[in-house]
Amino acid sequence: MAEKDKACDKDLPEAALVPSEQLKFINRFTVTRADACISCGMCASLCPYGVHKRIEGHARILPPDDRRCIGPSCEVNYFFCVANCPTNSLSVGTSETFISMGDPRWTSEMILATWAQSETGRPLPLDHPGNIGASGGGFDRLHFRLPEPKAKFDPDEICTAIDLNRRGSGPMIRIPIPIYGGGMSFGSVSLYTMLARAKAAKKWKTFTCTGEGGYPEALVPYKDNVITQVATGLFGVREETIQRTKIVEFKYAQGAKPGLGGHLLHDKNTPEVARMREAVPYTSLFSPFPFHSVYSVEDHKKHLDWASAINPTALMSVKVSTPNDVEMVSVGSYYAGAHIVHLDGGYGGTGAAPEIAKKNIAMPIEYAIPKVHKFLLNEGIRDQVTLLASGGLRTAMDVAKTIALGADGAVTGTADLVALGCVRCGNCESGRGCPRGIATTDPILDKLIDADWGAERISNLYNSWRLQWCDLLSRFGMTDIAELRGRTDLLRHADKPAKGGGK
Amino acid sequence: MFERYHIPLKTVQSRAAPVPKFVIVRADNCMNCGKCEKACIYGVHKRSEQDPRKMADPINQLCKNCFRCIQDCPQRSLVMMPGPEFRSLGRGTWTPLRITTIWGEAETGKIPVFGAGYRGMFTGPGYDGMWTDMSEIVRPTRDGIHGREFISTSVDIGRKPAYLDFGKDGSVETKFPPIIELPIPVVMDVTRLRTSSEGMLTGFAQAAGHLDTLLIAPPGLLPSGASAELNSHYVPAYPEGTDVDSIELQDGVRMVELQLGPSWKDDLKQFRYRFPGTVLSFRLNAAKDSESTVLDLVKSKVEVVHVLYDEESVELDSLDGRHAKESLRAIHKAMVSKAVRDQITLIAGGGIAAAEHVPKSIICGADVVALEKALVIALECRDCFTCSKGSCPINLHNAPADWVGGRVTNIVGAWRDQLLEVLGAMGLREVRRLRGELGRAIFYEDVEREAFSDVLGGSGDG
C-alpha cells in the first residue's frame, strides 16, 4: 500500500490529568443508614474506600459518601459494612440518580467512561460496558471478534493516521487520528466550546468545523485546523472565510434532521449570534433545504468549482445525509470533484431538531457505510475517495466499527461535548440553552466552560481513543488503521459479545 | 379564489396536574443553603414562601434532568429519580414518551423540537422498524420548511373510475361514483373508544368541522346538537347485521360505514338502491385473509374499506396477527398486482400513536388514517383503564367541549405539520403520491440483510 510508505506522525500530544470535581457527583450505589445507627464507627473503621467517616469529637457519624461505594458486590469482602453493622442499620442499593442519567444510546456507563477518559487520557478496556450503548441495534449489536490480548503493545509502532485527499492531486492532508470534529455552529454552542474544540484539533493536527453559523474572529488563530462549512443558510459565508481554510465543507443535509435545514430557536439567537449570522436577534432561524442554487448534480459540481476558484488549495468535503440512494449521491459527489464524502447518519447529535426527523427520516449510518463502500469499490473509485461517517458515533469502538464497515474515518461531535461535561439532558434547543454552558450563547452560562480546560479534556479523550484503537489493531496483528477498513469479517452481529475470546 | 388549507392553532392549557419525567427528592439532611436555587436555571428549587428559612419542595415538572442541583448540593441531600407516574403511563406502542408528546402537541399545536439528537432504541417492532426516505436535492417548491405551503395533503375518499366512457356525440357517459375530498389524510373514529362523554363528543365534532374532516361515530351516540352541526362531516357507523332498510340518514351525510358481515353483498345492493349518492365504507376487522376480502370488495365495486387494527396496530381477527406495517403492505400489494389499487380507498385505523405513524401507514398502503385512541390521549388521558369502572383521575367527562375541540385541532394540526416535514424531506408535493411509496421507505429487515449479510450472525444466524 502506498500509504504505508508515508511517515506516520509520532509526535502526538501527551495526556495530562484534567480533573473535574463537579463531574464526580454521580453515585452508582446508594448507601442508606437507618435511624437505628448508634454511630459506633465500625463501618468507618472497616470501609477502605472512605464511604463512612466518623470525625472525632462529633456525636454522630457523617452521612455516607456513596460516590465511593463499590456496591453490593462488596459482600464477598470481610469489610462489607452492611454485614458488619452491629445494629443492622446499613443497606446498599442501586442509585436512582444513576438510573436517571443517560438513555439507550448514551448510557450512563458510557457518559461516565467518557468523562473518565477525558480526565485521565487513559484508554478504556475493550470489553468495558462504556464502549457500547443499549439501543439494541446498529453499533450496539456489532462486536469485534477479539482475540485474546497479546503482549503489551507499543502505541508508537501503530499508525492511526488517515489521508483526507486521496485523489492524487492537490494538497495532501494527513491527520494522525482517523477522526475530526463535526460542525457545530456558533449559536448552537458557545464560543468557548468552539475554541476548546479548535485548540484540541490544533494539538492533534486534525480539524474541527465551524458549522453553519459563521466564522467567529476568535477562531482565526486556529484557521489551519478549522473547516469552513458552507450550509444552506449561508450564514457568514464570505470570500475570506473560504480563503483562510484548508477544507471547505458543503453541508447538503444533516443526519439528525435529513431533508430539513438547520434550526436555531429564537431564545438562543442572542444579539451576538444574530450579528454573526446577519439576522434579527431573538428570531428563530430555520435554514432552507436544500441549497437553492443546487437542483442537480451539475449544479453541485458548479458549487464545488466555485469554492475551488475562491480557494484552489482547499480540499472539498461534501456532507450528505443517508437516503436510500446514498451510494448514487456519493458517486455524484466524487465526480463533482469532492475529496471527502462525509455521510451523516440519522442518530447523531443536534442543537435542535423536530422529534419526527430524528428517528424516522433516512437510514442510520450503520447501513449507509457498507452500502456506499461496496458501491464505490464496484465503481473502481473507492481509493480516490475519503469516506467519512458520522451520526451517532459515541466511542472509540464505534469509530473502529465504522472503519471496519468500510469508512476511512469518522467525524465526531457529541463525544467532544460529553468530554466538556455534557450530561445528555437534551435541552440544547430551549431557552438560554445548556445548563452546563456548552450548547448556549447566554453570556452568563457560557462562562462555565474554560476553553483551555476544555481543550485538554477533548485532547485527553482523543488520546484515550487512539490508545484503544492501537490496542484493537495490535490484537488483530495490524499496524495501520487503514488495514482495518472494510474488514467486516472481524465483526460479529449479536446482542452480546461472545464470551472468552470470540473467534 | 384559491384558498390555502390552514389549521389555525392556539395554545389550549392543560387541565390535569403535570406528570414530571423526573422527580427530585430532598433528604432530611438538607441545610437550606439555597445552592440548588442558584444552580437551577429552570426554577425547580425555590425558597418556601411561608418560611423563607426553608427550601420549598422541588417543582418537578420544571426539571430537565441536568443534574446541576445534585452536583452543587454540599450535603448531597438531593436524589433524582425517573418519575414513577411517568414511567407507569401507557403500555406497548403507547409509551410514556409518546403519551406525553401527544399532550404537548395537543397543548401547543407545535412540532416537538428537541436537542441532543435521537435518544431512543435503534429500532423496534412495527412502525419503529421503518424509516422514510429523503432526497438530497429537491426542487424549489419542495423545500421542507419554507415551501411547505405548496405541499398538498388532500386525499379523496371514494372510487376513481379507471377510464372514461364517451358517447357518440363526445359527451362523457361515465357515471361518476360519489367521492369526498378531504384536505388532510386523517379522519376521526370514535366507535371504539372505551368511554366518551357529551362534552368530549361535542368537542370532537367541533374539531372535525374545524378541520374539515370526517367524524365516524355509531348512530345515536353523538349528542343531537353535535351531529346536526357536523352535518356533512358526520359518518354514521352501523354495527354488523344492521338492516339497511332501517337506516335513516340525516341530511348532508356523505358517507356511511357498515361493519362487514356475511350478508355484505346484499347490504351493498340495498344501500346502492336506497342511497345512490352516498359513499359506502365497509369496516373490516383486519385478519390474515384481509387481502382476499379486500379484493372481493373491489370486485363488487365497493368504494371504501376501513381496515381496523387493535391499539397496538396488530390485526384484530387473528391469533398471532400481523402488524399493520405488514398487513397494509400485503393488502396494498395484492391490489396493485391486480391493477385495481385506485378503485378503492383504504382507511386504516387503530394504534396510530404518534405523528410518524401517519406517513408510515400511508407509505405501507393506506390512503387515509383514522385517529382513535390518540383523540382521547390528546385530552390528557392517562390510559389507565379506570374509566371502565366509572372513574377517571382527570375527570375527563367534565371536559368542556371547546377545550376538547381545541386540543384535538391542535394535535391534528401538529401531526399535519410533521407530515409536511416528511413529505418535504422526501421531495413529494402531495400526500397522494406517498401512498404505497414502498420503494422510498427503508425497512429494518431489508437494510439489516443488505448491510450485515457478510458479518457473522448478520443474516439472522447469530
mmCIF file with all atom_site columns, N, CA and C in Angstrom, chain A residues 325-345:
data_model
loop_
_atom_site.group_PDB
_atom_site.id
_atom_site.type_symbol
_atom_site.label_atom_id
_atom_site.label_alt_id
_atom_site.label_comp_id
_atom_site.label_asym_id
_atom_site.label_entity_id
_atom_site.label_seq_id
_atom_site.pdbx_PDB_ins_code
_atom_site.Cartn_x
_atom_site.Cartn_y
_atom_site.Cartn_z
_atom_site.occupancy
_atom_site.B_iso_or_equiv
_atom_site.pdbx_formal_charge
_atom_site.auth_seq_id
_atom_site.auth_comp_id
_atom_site.auth_asym_id
_atom_site.auth_atom_id
_atom_site.pdbx_PDB_model_num
ATOM 1  N N  . ASP A 1 325 ? -30.757 6.271  -1.770  1.00 0.00 ? 325 ASP A N  1
ATOM 2  C CA . ASP A 1 325 ? -29.819 6.291  -2.881  1.00 0.00 ? 325 ASP A CA 1
ATOM 3  C C  . ASP A 1 325 ? -28.511 6.970  -2.488  1.00 0.00 ? 325 ASP A C  1
ATOM 4  N N  . VAL A 1 326 ? -28.084 6.749  -1.251  1.00 0.00 ? 326 VAL A N  1
ATOM 5  C CA . VAL A 1 326 ? -26.898 7.437  -0.758  1.00 0.00 ? 326 VAL A CA 1
ATOM 6  C C  . VAL A 1 326 ? -25.664 7.090  -1.578  1.00 0.00 ? 326 VAL A C  1
ATOM 7  N N  . GLU A 1 327 ? -25.639 5.875  -2.150  1.00 0.00 ? 327 GLU A N  1
ATOM 8  C CA . GLU A 1 327 ? -24.458 5.494  -2.924  1.00 0.00 ? 327 GLU A CA 1
ATOM 9  C C  . GLU A 1 327 ? -24.368 6.306  -4.212  1.00 0.00 ? 327 GLU A C  1
ATOM 10 N N  . MET A 1 328 ? -25.527 6.619  -4.806  1.00 0.00 ? 328 MET A N  1
ATOM 11 C CA . MET A 1 328 ? -25.518 7.441  -6.019  1.00 0.00 ? 328 MET A CA 1
ATOM 12 C C  . MET A 1 328 ? -25.064 8.863  -5.685  1.00 0.00 ? 328 MET A C  1
ATOM 13 N N  . VAL A 1 329 ? -25.523 9.340  -4.532  1.00 0.00 ? 329 VAL A N  1
ATOM 14 C CA . VAL A 1 329 ? -25.122 10.679 -4.093  1.00 0.00 ? 329 VAL A CA 1
ATOM 15 C C  . VAL A 1 329 ? -23.611 10.738 -3.911  1.00 0.00 ? 329 VAL A C  1
ATOM 16 N N  . SER A 1 330 ? -23.049 9.681  -3.336  1.00 0.00 ? 330 SER A N  1
ATOM 17 C CA . SER A 1 330 ? -21.611 9.667  -3.099  1.00 0.00 ? 330 SER A CA 1
ATOM 18 C C  . SER A 1 330 ? -20.842 9.648  -4.410  1.00 0.00 ? 330 SER A C  1
ATOM 19 N N  . VAL A 1 331 ? -21.296 8.827  -5.346  1.00 0.00 ? 331 VAL A N  1
ATOM 20 C CA . VAL A 1 331 ? -20.620 8.764  -6.639  1.00 0.00 ? 331 VAL A CA 1
ATOM 21 C C  . VAL A 1 331 ? -20.711 10.126 -7.322  1.00 0.00 ? 331 VAL A C  1
ATOM 22 N N  . GLY A 1 332 ? -21.891 10.725 -7.258  1.00 0.00 ? 332 GLY A N  1
ATOM 23 C CA . GLY A 1 332 ? -22.075 12.046 -7.844  1.00 0.00 ? 332 GLY A CA 1
ATOM 24 C C  . GLY A 1 332 ? -21.121 13.055 -7.237  1.00 0.00 ? 332 GLY A C  1
ATOM 25 N N  . SER A 1 333 ? -20.953 12.995 -5.927  1.00 0.00 ? 333 SER A N  1
ATOM 26 C CA . SER A 1 333 ? -20.053 13.928 -5.265  1.00 0.00 ? 333 SER A CA 1
ATOM 27 C C  . SER A 1 333 ? -18.623 13.691 -5.707  1.00 0.00 ? 333 SER A C  1
ATOM 28 N N  . TYR A 1 334 ? -18.262 12.429 -5.890  1.00 0.00 ? 334 TYR A N  1
ATOM 29 C CA . TYR A 1 334 ? -16.903 12.133 -6.343  1.00 0.00 ? 334 TYR A CA 1
ATOM 30 C C  . TYR A 1 334 ? -16.677 12.755 -7.727  1.00 0.00 ? 334 TYR A C  1
ATOM 31 N N  . TYR A 1 335 ? -17.618 12.517 -8.633  1.00 0.00 ? 335 TYR A N  1
ATOM 32 C CA . TYR A 1 335 ? -17.425 13.039 -9.989  1.00 0.00 ? 335 TYR A CA 1
ATOM 33 C C  . TYR A 1 335 ? -17.516 14.563 -10.024 1.00 0.00 ? 335 TYR A C  1
ATOM 34 N N  . ALA A 1 336 ? -18.164 15.139 -9.043  1.00 0.00 ? 336 ALA A N  1
ATOM 35 C CA . ALA A 1 336 ? -18.210 16.607 -8.990  1.00 0.00 ? 336 ALA A CA 1
ATOM 36 C C  . ALA A 1 336 ? -16.910 17.171 -8.442  1.00 0.00 ? 336 ALA A C  1
ATOM 37 N N  . GLY A 1 337 ? -16.038 16.311 -7.958  1.00 0.00 ? 337 GLY A N  1
ATOM 38 C CA . GLY A 1 337 ? -14.732 16.788 -7.528  1.00 0.00 ? 337 GLY A CA 1
ATOM 39 C C  . GLY A 1 337 ? -14.492 16.799 -6.033  1.00 0.00 ? 337 GLY A C  1
ATOM 40 N N  . ALA A 1 338 ? -15.378 16.183 -5.252  1.00 0.00 ? 338 ALA A N  1
ATOM 41 C CA . ALA A 1 338 ? -15.194 16.197 -3.800  1.00 0.00 ? 338 ALA A CA 1
ATOM 42 C C  . ALA A 1 338 ? -14.021 15.296 -3.413  1.00 0.00 ? 338 ALA A C  1
ATOM 43 N N  . HIS A 1 339 ? -13.241 15.747 -2.434  1.00 0.00 ? 339 HIS A N  1
ATOM 44 C CA . HIS A 1 339 ? -12.174 14.913 -1.890  1.00 0.00 ? 339 HIS A CA 1
ATOM 45 C C  . HIS A 1 339 ? -12.712 14.024 -0.779  1.00 0.00 ? 339 HIS A C  1
ATOM 46 N N  . ILE A 1 340 ? -13.599 14.610 0.006   1.00 0.00 ? 340 ILE A N  1
ATOM 47 C CA . ILE A 1 340 ? -14.137 13.893 1.155   1.00 0.00 ? 340 ILE A CA 1
ATOM 48 C C  . ILE A 1 340 ? -15.639 13.745 0.982   1.00 0.00 ? 340 ILE A C  1
ATOM 49 N N  . VAL A 1 341 ? -16.133 12.525 1.081   1.00 0.00 ? 341 VAL A N  1
ATOM 50 C CA . VAL A 1 341 ? -17.578 12.316 1.139   1.00 0.00 ? 341 VAL A CA 1
ATOM 51 C C  . VAL A 1 341 ? -17.904 11.992 2.583   1.00 0.00 ? 341 VAL A C  1
ATOM 52 N N  . HIS A 1 342 ? -18.692 12.833 3.162   1.00 0.00 ? 342 HIS A N  1
ATOM 53 C CA . HIS A 1 342 ? -18.998 12.715 4.589   1.00 0.00 ? 342 HIS A CA 1
ATOM 54 C C  . HIS A 1 342 ? -20.467 12.332 4.733   1.00 0.00 ? 342 HIS A C  1
ATOM 55 N N  . LEU A 1 343 ? -20.700 11.098 5.166   1.00 0.00 ? 343 LEU A N  1
ATOM 56 C CA . LEU A 1 343 ? -22.076 10.621 5.350   1.00 0.00 ? 343 LEU A CA 1
ATOM 57 C C  . LEU A 1 343 ? -22.501 10.897 6.779   1.00 0.00 ? 343 LEU A C  1
ATOM 58 N N  . ASP A 1 344 ? -23.636 11.506 6.933   1.00 0.00 ? 344 ASP A N  1
ATOM 59 C CA . ASP A 1 344 ? -24.122 11.808 8.280   1.00 0.00 ? 344 ASP A CA 1
ATOM 60 C C  . ASP A 1 344 ? -25.416 11.034 8.520   1.00 0.00 ? 344 ASP A C  1
ATOM 61 N N  . GLY A 1 345 ? -25.339 10.063 9.381   1.00 0.00 ? 345 GLY A N  1
ATOM 62 C CA . GLY A 1 345 ? -26.496 9.201  9.633   1.00 0.00 ? 345 GLY A CA 1
ATOM 63 C C  . GLY A 1 345 ? -27.458 9.790  10.633  1.00 0.00 ? 345 GLY A C  1
#
